[in-house]
Short mmCIF file of C-alpha atoms and ligand atoms in Angstrom, two decimals:
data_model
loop_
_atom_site.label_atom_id
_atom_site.label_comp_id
_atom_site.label_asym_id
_atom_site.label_seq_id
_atom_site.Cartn_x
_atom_site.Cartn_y
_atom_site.Cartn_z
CA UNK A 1142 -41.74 -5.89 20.18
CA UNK A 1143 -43.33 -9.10 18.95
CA UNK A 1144 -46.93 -9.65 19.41
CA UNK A 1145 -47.61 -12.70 21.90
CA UNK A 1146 -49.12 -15.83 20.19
CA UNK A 1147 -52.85 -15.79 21.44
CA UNK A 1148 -53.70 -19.81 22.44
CA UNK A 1149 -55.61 -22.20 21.09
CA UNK A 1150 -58.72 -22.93 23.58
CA UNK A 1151 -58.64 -20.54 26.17
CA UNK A 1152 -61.20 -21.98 29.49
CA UNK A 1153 -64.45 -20.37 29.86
CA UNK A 1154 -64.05 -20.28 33.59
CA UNK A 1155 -60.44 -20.44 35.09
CA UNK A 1156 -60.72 -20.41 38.94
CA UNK A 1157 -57.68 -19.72 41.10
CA UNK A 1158 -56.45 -20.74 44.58
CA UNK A 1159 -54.19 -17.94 45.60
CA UNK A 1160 -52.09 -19.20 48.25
CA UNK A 1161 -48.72 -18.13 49.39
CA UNK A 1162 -49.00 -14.95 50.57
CA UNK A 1163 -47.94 -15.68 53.85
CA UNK A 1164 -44.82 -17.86 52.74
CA UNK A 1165 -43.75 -15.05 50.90
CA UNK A 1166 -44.14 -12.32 53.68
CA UNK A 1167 -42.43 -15.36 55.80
CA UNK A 1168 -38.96 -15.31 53.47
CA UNK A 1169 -39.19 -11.35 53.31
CA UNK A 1170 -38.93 -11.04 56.80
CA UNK A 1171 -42.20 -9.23 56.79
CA UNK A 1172 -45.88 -9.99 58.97
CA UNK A 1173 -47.92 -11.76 56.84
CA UNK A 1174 -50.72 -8.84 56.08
CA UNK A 1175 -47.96 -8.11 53.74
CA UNK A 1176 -47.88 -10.70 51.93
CA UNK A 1177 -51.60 -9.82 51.27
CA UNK A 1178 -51.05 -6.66 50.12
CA UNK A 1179 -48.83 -7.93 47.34
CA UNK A 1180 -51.29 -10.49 46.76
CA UNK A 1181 -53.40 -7.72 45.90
CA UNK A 1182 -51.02 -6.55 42.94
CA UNK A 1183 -51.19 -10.04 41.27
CA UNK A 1184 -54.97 -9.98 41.51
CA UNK A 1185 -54.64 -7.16 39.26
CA UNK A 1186 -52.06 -8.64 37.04
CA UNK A 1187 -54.14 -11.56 36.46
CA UNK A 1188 -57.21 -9.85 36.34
CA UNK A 1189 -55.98 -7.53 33.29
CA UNK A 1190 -53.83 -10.84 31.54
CA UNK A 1191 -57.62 -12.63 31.85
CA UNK A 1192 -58.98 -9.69 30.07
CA UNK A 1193 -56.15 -9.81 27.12
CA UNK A 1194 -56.83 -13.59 26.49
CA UNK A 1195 -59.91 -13.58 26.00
CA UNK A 1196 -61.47 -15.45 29.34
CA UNK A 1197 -65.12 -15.00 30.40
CA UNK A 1198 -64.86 -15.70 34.07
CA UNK A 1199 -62.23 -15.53 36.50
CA UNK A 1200 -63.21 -17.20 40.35
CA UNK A 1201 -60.83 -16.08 42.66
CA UNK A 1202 -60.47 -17.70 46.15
CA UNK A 1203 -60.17 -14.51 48.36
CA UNK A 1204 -61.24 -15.85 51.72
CA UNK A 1205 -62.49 -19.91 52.95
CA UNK A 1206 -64.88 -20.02 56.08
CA UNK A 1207 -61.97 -21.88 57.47
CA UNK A 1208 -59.83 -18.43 57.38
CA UNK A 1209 -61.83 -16.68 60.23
CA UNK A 1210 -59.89 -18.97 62.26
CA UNK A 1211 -56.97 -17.22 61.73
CA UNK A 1212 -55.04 -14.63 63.87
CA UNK A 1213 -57.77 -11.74 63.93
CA UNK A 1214 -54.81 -9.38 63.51
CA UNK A 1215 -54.74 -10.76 60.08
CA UNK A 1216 -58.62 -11.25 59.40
CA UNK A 1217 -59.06 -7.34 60.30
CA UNK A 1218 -56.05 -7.00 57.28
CA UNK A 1219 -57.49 -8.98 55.04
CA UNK A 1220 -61.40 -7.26 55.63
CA UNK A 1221 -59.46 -3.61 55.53
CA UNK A 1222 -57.26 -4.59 52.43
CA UNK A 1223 -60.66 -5.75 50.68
CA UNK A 1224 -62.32 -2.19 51.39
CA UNK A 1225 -59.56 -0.63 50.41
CA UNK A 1226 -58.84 -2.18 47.33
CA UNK A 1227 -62.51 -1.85 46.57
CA UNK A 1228 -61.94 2.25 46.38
CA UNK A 1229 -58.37 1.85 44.67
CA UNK A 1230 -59.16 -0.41 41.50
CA UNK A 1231 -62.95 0.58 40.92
CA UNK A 1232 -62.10 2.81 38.05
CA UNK A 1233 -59.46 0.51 36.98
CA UNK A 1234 -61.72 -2.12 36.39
CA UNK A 1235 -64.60 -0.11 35.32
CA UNK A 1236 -62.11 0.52 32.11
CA UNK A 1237 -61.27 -2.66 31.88
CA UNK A 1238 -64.87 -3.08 31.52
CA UNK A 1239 -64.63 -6.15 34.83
CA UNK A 1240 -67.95 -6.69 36.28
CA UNK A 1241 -67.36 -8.11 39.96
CA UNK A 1242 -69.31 -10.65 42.14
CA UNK A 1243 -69.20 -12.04 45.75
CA UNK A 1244 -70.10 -15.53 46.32
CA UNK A 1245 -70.14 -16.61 49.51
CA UNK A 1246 -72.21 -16.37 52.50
CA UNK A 1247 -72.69 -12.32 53.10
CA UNK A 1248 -73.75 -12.80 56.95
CA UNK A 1249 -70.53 -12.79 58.58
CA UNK A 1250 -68.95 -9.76 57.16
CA UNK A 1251 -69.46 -6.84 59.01
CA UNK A 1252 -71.85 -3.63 57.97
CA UNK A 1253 -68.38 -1.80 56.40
CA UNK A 1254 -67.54 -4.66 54.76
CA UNK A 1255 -71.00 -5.37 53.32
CA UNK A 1256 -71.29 -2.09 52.48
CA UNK A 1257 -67.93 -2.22 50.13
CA UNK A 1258 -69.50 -5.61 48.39
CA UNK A 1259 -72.69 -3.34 47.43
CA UNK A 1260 -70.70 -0.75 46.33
CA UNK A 1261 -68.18 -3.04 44.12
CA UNK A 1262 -71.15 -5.22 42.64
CA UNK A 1263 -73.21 -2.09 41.71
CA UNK A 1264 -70.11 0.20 39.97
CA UNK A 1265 -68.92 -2.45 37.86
CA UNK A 1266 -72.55 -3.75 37.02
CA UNK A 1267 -71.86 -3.32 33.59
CA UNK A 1268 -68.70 -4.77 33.15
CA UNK A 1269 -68.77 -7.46 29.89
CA UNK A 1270 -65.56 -8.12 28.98
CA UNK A 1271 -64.89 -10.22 32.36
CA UNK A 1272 -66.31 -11.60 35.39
CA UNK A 1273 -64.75 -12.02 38.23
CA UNK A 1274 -66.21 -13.93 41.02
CA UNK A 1275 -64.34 -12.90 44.52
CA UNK A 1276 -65.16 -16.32 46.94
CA UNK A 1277 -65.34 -14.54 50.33
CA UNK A 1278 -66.35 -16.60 53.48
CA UNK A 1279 -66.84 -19.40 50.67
CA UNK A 1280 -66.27 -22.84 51.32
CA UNK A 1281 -67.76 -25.84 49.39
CA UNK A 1282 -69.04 -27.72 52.33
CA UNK A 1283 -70.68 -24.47 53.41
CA UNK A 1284 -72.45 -23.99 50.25
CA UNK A 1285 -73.69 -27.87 50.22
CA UNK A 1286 -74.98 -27.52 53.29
CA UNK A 1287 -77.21 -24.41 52.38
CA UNK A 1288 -77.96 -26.03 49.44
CA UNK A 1289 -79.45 -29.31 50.92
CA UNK A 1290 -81.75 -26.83 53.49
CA UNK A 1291 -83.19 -24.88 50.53
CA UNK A 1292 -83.96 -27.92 48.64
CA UNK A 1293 -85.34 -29.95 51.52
CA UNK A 1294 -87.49 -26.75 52.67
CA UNK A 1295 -88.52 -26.78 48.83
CA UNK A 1296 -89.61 -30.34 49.56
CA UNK A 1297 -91.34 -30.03 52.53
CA UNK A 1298 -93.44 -27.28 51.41
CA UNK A 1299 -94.46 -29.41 48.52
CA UNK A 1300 -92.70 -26.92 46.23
CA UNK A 1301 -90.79 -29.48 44.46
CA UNK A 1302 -91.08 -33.21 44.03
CA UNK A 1303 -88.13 -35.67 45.06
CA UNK A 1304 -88.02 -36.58 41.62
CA UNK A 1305 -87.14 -33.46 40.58
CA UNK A 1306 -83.63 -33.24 41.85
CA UNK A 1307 -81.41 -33.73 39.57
CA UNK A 1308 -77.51 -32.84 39.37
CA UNK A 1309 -78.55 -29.77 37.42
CA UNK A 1310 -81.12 -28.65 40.04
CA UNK A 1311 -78.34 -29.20 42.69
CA UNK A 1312 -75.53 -27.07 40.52
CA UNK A 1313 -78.57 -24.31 39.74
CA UNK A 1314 -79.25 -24.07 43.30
CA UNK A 1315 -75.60 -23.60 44.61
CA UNK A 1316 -74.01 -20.16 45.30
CA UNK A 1317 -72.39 -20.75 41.82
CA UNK A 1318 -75.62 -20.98 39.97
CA UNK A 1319 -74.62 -17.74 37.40
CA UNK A 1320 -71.56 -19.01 36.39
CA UNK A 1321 -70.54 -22.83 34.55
CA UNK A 1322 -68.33 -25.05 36.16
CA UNK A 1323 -64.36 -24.29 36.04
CA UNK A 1324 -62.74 -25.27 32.62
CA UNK A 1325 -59.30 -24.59 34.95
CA UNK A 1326 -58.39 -24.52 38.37
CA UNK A 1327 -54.98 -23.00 39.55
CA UNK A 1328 -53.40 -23.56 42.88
CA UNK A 1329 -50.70 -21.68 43.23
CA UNK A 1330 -48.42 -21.76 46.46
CA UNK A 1331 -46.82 -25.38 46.26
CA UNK A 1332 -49.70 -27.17 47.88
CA UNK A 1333 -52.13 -30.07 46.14
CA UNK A 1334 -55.28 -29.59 47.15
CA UNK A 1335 -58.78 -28.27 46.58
CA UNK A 1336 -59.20 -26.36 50.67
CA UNK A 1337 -62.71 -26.52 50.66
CA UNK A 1338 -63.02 -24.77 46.82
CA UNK A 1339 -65.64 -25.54 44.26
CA UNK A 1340 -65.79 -29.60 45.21
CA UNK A 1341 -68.70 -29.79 43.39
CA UNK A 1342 -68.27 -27.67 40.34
CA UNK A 1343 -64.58 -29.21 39.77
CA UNK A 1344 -66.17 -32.61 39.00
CA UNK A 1345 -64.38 -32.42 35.47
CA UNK A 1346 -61.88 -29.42 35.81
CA UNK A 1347 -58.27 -29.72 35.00
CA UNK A 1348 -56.38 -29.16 37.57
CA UNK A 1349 -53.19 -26.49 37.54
CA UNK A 1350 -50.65 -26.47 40.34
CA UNK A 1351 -47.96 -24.37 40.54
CA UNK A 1352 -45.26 -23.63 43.48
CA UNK A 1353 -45.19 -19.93 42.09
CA UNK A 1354 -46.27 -18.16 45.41
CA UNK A 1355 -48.94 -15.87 44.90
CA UNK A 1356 -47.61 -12.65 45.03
CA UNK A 1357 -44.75 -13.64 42.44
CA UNK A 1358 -47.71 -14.95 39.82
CA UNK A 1359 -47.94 -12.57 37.00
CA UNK A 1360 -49.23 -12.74 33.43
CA UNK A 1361 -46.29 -15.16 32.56
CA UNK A 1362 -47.54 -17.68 35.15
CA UNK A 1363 -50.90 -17.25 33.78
CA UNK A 1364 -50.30 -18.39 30.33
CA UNK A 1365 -48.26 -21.06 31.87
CA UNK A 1366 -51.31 -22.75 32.69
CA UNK A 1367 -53.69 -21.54 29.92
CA UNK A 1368 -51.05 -23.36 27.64
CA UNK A 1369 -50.57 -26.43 29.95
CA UNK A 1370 -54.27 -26.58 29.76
CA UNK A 1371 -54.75 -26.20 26.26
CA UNK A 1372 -52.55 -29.18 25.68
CA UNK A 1373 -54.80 -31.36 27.87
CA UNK A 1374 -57.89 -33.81 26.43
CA UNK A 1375 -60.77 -33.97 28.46
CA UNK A 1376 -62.73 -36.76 28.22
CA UNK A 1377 -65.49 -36.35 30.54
CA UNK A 1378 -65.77 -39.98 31.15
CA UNK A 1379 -66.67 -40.65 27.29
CA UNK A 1380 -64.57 -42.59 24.70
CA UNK A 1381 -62.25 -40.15 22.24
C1 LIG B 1274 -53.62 -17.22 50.72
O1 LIG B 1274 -52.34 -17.12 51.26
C2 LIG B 1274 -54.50 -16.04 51.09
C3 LIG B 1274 -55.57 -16.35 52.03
C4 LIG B 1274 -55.86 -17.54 52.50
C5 LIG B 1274 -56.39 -15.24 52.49
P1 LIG B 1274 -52.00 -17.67 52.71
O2 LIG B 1274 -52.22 -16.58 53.70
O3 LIG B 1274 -52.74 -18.92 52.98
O4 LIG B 1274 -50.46 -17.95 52.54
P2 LIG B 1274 -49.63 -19.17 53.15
O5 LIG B 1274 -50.28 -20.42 52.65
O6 LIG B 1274 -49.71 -19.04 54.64
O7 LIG B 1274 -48.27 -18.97 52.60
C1 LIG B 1275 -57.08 -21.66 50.62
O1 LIG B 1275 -55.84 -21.44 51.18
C2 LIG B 1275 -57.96 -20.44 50.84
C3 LIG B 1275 -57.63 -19.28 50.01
C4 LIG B 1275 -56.70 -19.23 49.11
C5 LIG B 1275 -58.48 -18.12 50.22
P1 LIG B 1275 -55.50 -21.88 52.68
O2 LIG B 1275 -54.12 -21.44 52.93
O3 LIG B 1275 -56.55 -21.38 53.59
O4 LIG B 1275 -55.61 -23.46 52.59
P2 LIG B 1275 -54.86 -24.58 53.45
O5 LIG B 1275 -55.02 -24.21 54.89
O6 LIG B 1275 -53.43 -24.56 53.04
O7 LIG B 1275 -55.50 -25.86 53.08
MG1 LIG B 1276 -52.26 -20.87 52.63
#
């Protein structure tokens, strides 16, 4: 077997819109809680091809605010896949030595559910080889919004000075604030657009879309896109 070429300039923070699931349930003839489930198995594809090349963060859009609107048929899947997978890949990812973190707005999500977050975040505590941020109830306009209260409260309590906000006090006061901004983001499922992800933080990303429907991305697709991106120049507005 030949050994795979490792790329030049692999992102720092690759964040991925994983959409298709449904679509692909659709053309199987199957409910669309099944296209979840095999959504599941190319989170862990991806997850373990992230490790291999050498990425530090991985942001994976699990569930927008906008998806409670959904069937609750499928909501209740998508909560009880989530706790499930939490017990099924622990040790998987403990090995892999994947540290994982929410980021979204907690409140929503009911006791079980909660419960499963604490457990995930604390097991794989330790984890240094990758994170991976799960976005759950996340949506950009969401965080903004929570954003602008704390930093107006901040204000008004004479915490902080107007002066004082800057675009780095805004991007270390977002849900994001642990992580840098996304080198890469990946939409896969045909569709081009940002849903509500990262508006902010994608300010200078490169942008990835693929028509690959989520459950049929794999490691393959994934250097796909490291390589398209590692043929791009960013210029972040400056001359080269
Ligand atoms: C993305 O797949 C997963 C979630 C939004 C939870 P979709 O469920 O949106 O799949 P399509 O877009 O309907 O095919
Ligand atoms: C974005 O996909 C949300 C996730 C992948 C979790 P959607 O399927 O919800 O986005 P739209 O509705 O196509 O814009
Ligand atoms: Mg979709």
């Amino acid at each position: 077997m030949t050994q795979e070429k490792s790329i030049q300039n692999i992102p720092t923070l690759v964040a991925i819109i994983m959409d298709g699931n449904g679509r692909w349930a659709k053309m199987r003839g199957k409910a669309r809680p099944e296209g979840h489930i095999a959504g599941v198995e190319s989170v862990r594809k991806v997850i373990k091809a992230a490790v291999a090349e050498g990425i530090k963060f991985l942001t994976l859009y699990t569930f927008s605010t906008e998806n409670w609107g959904r069937p609750q048929e499928e909501v209740d899947a998508i909560m009880e896949l989530f706790c499930r997978s939490v017990i099924a890949e622990t040790p998987e990812l403990k090995k892999e030595g994947v540290r994982i973190r929410i980021m979204g707005d907690r409140i929503a999500f009911s006791k079980k559910v909660n419960a499963y977050i604490d457990r995930i975040e604390s097991d794989t505590a330790e984890g240094e080889a990758l994170t991976v941020v799960l976005a759950m109830n996340y949506s950009s306009r969401y965080e903004l919004t929570a954003t602008t209260k704390d930093i107006a409260r901040m204000v008004a309590d004479g915490t902080i000075k107007v002066e004082e906000i800057t675009s780095e006090f805004i991007s270390q006061h977002l849900y994001s604030k642990d992580y840098p901004d996304p080198d890469l983001i990946i939409r896969s499922g045909g569709e081009y657009r940002l849903s509500n992800f990262l508006m902010w933080q994608a300010a200078y990303s490169e942008l990835y879309f693929t028509p690959t429907l989520w459950p049929d991305f794999d490691k393959e697709s994934l250097r796909e896109a490291l390589e398209a991106y590692a043929g791009r120049q960013r210029r972040f507005g400056l001359v080269k």
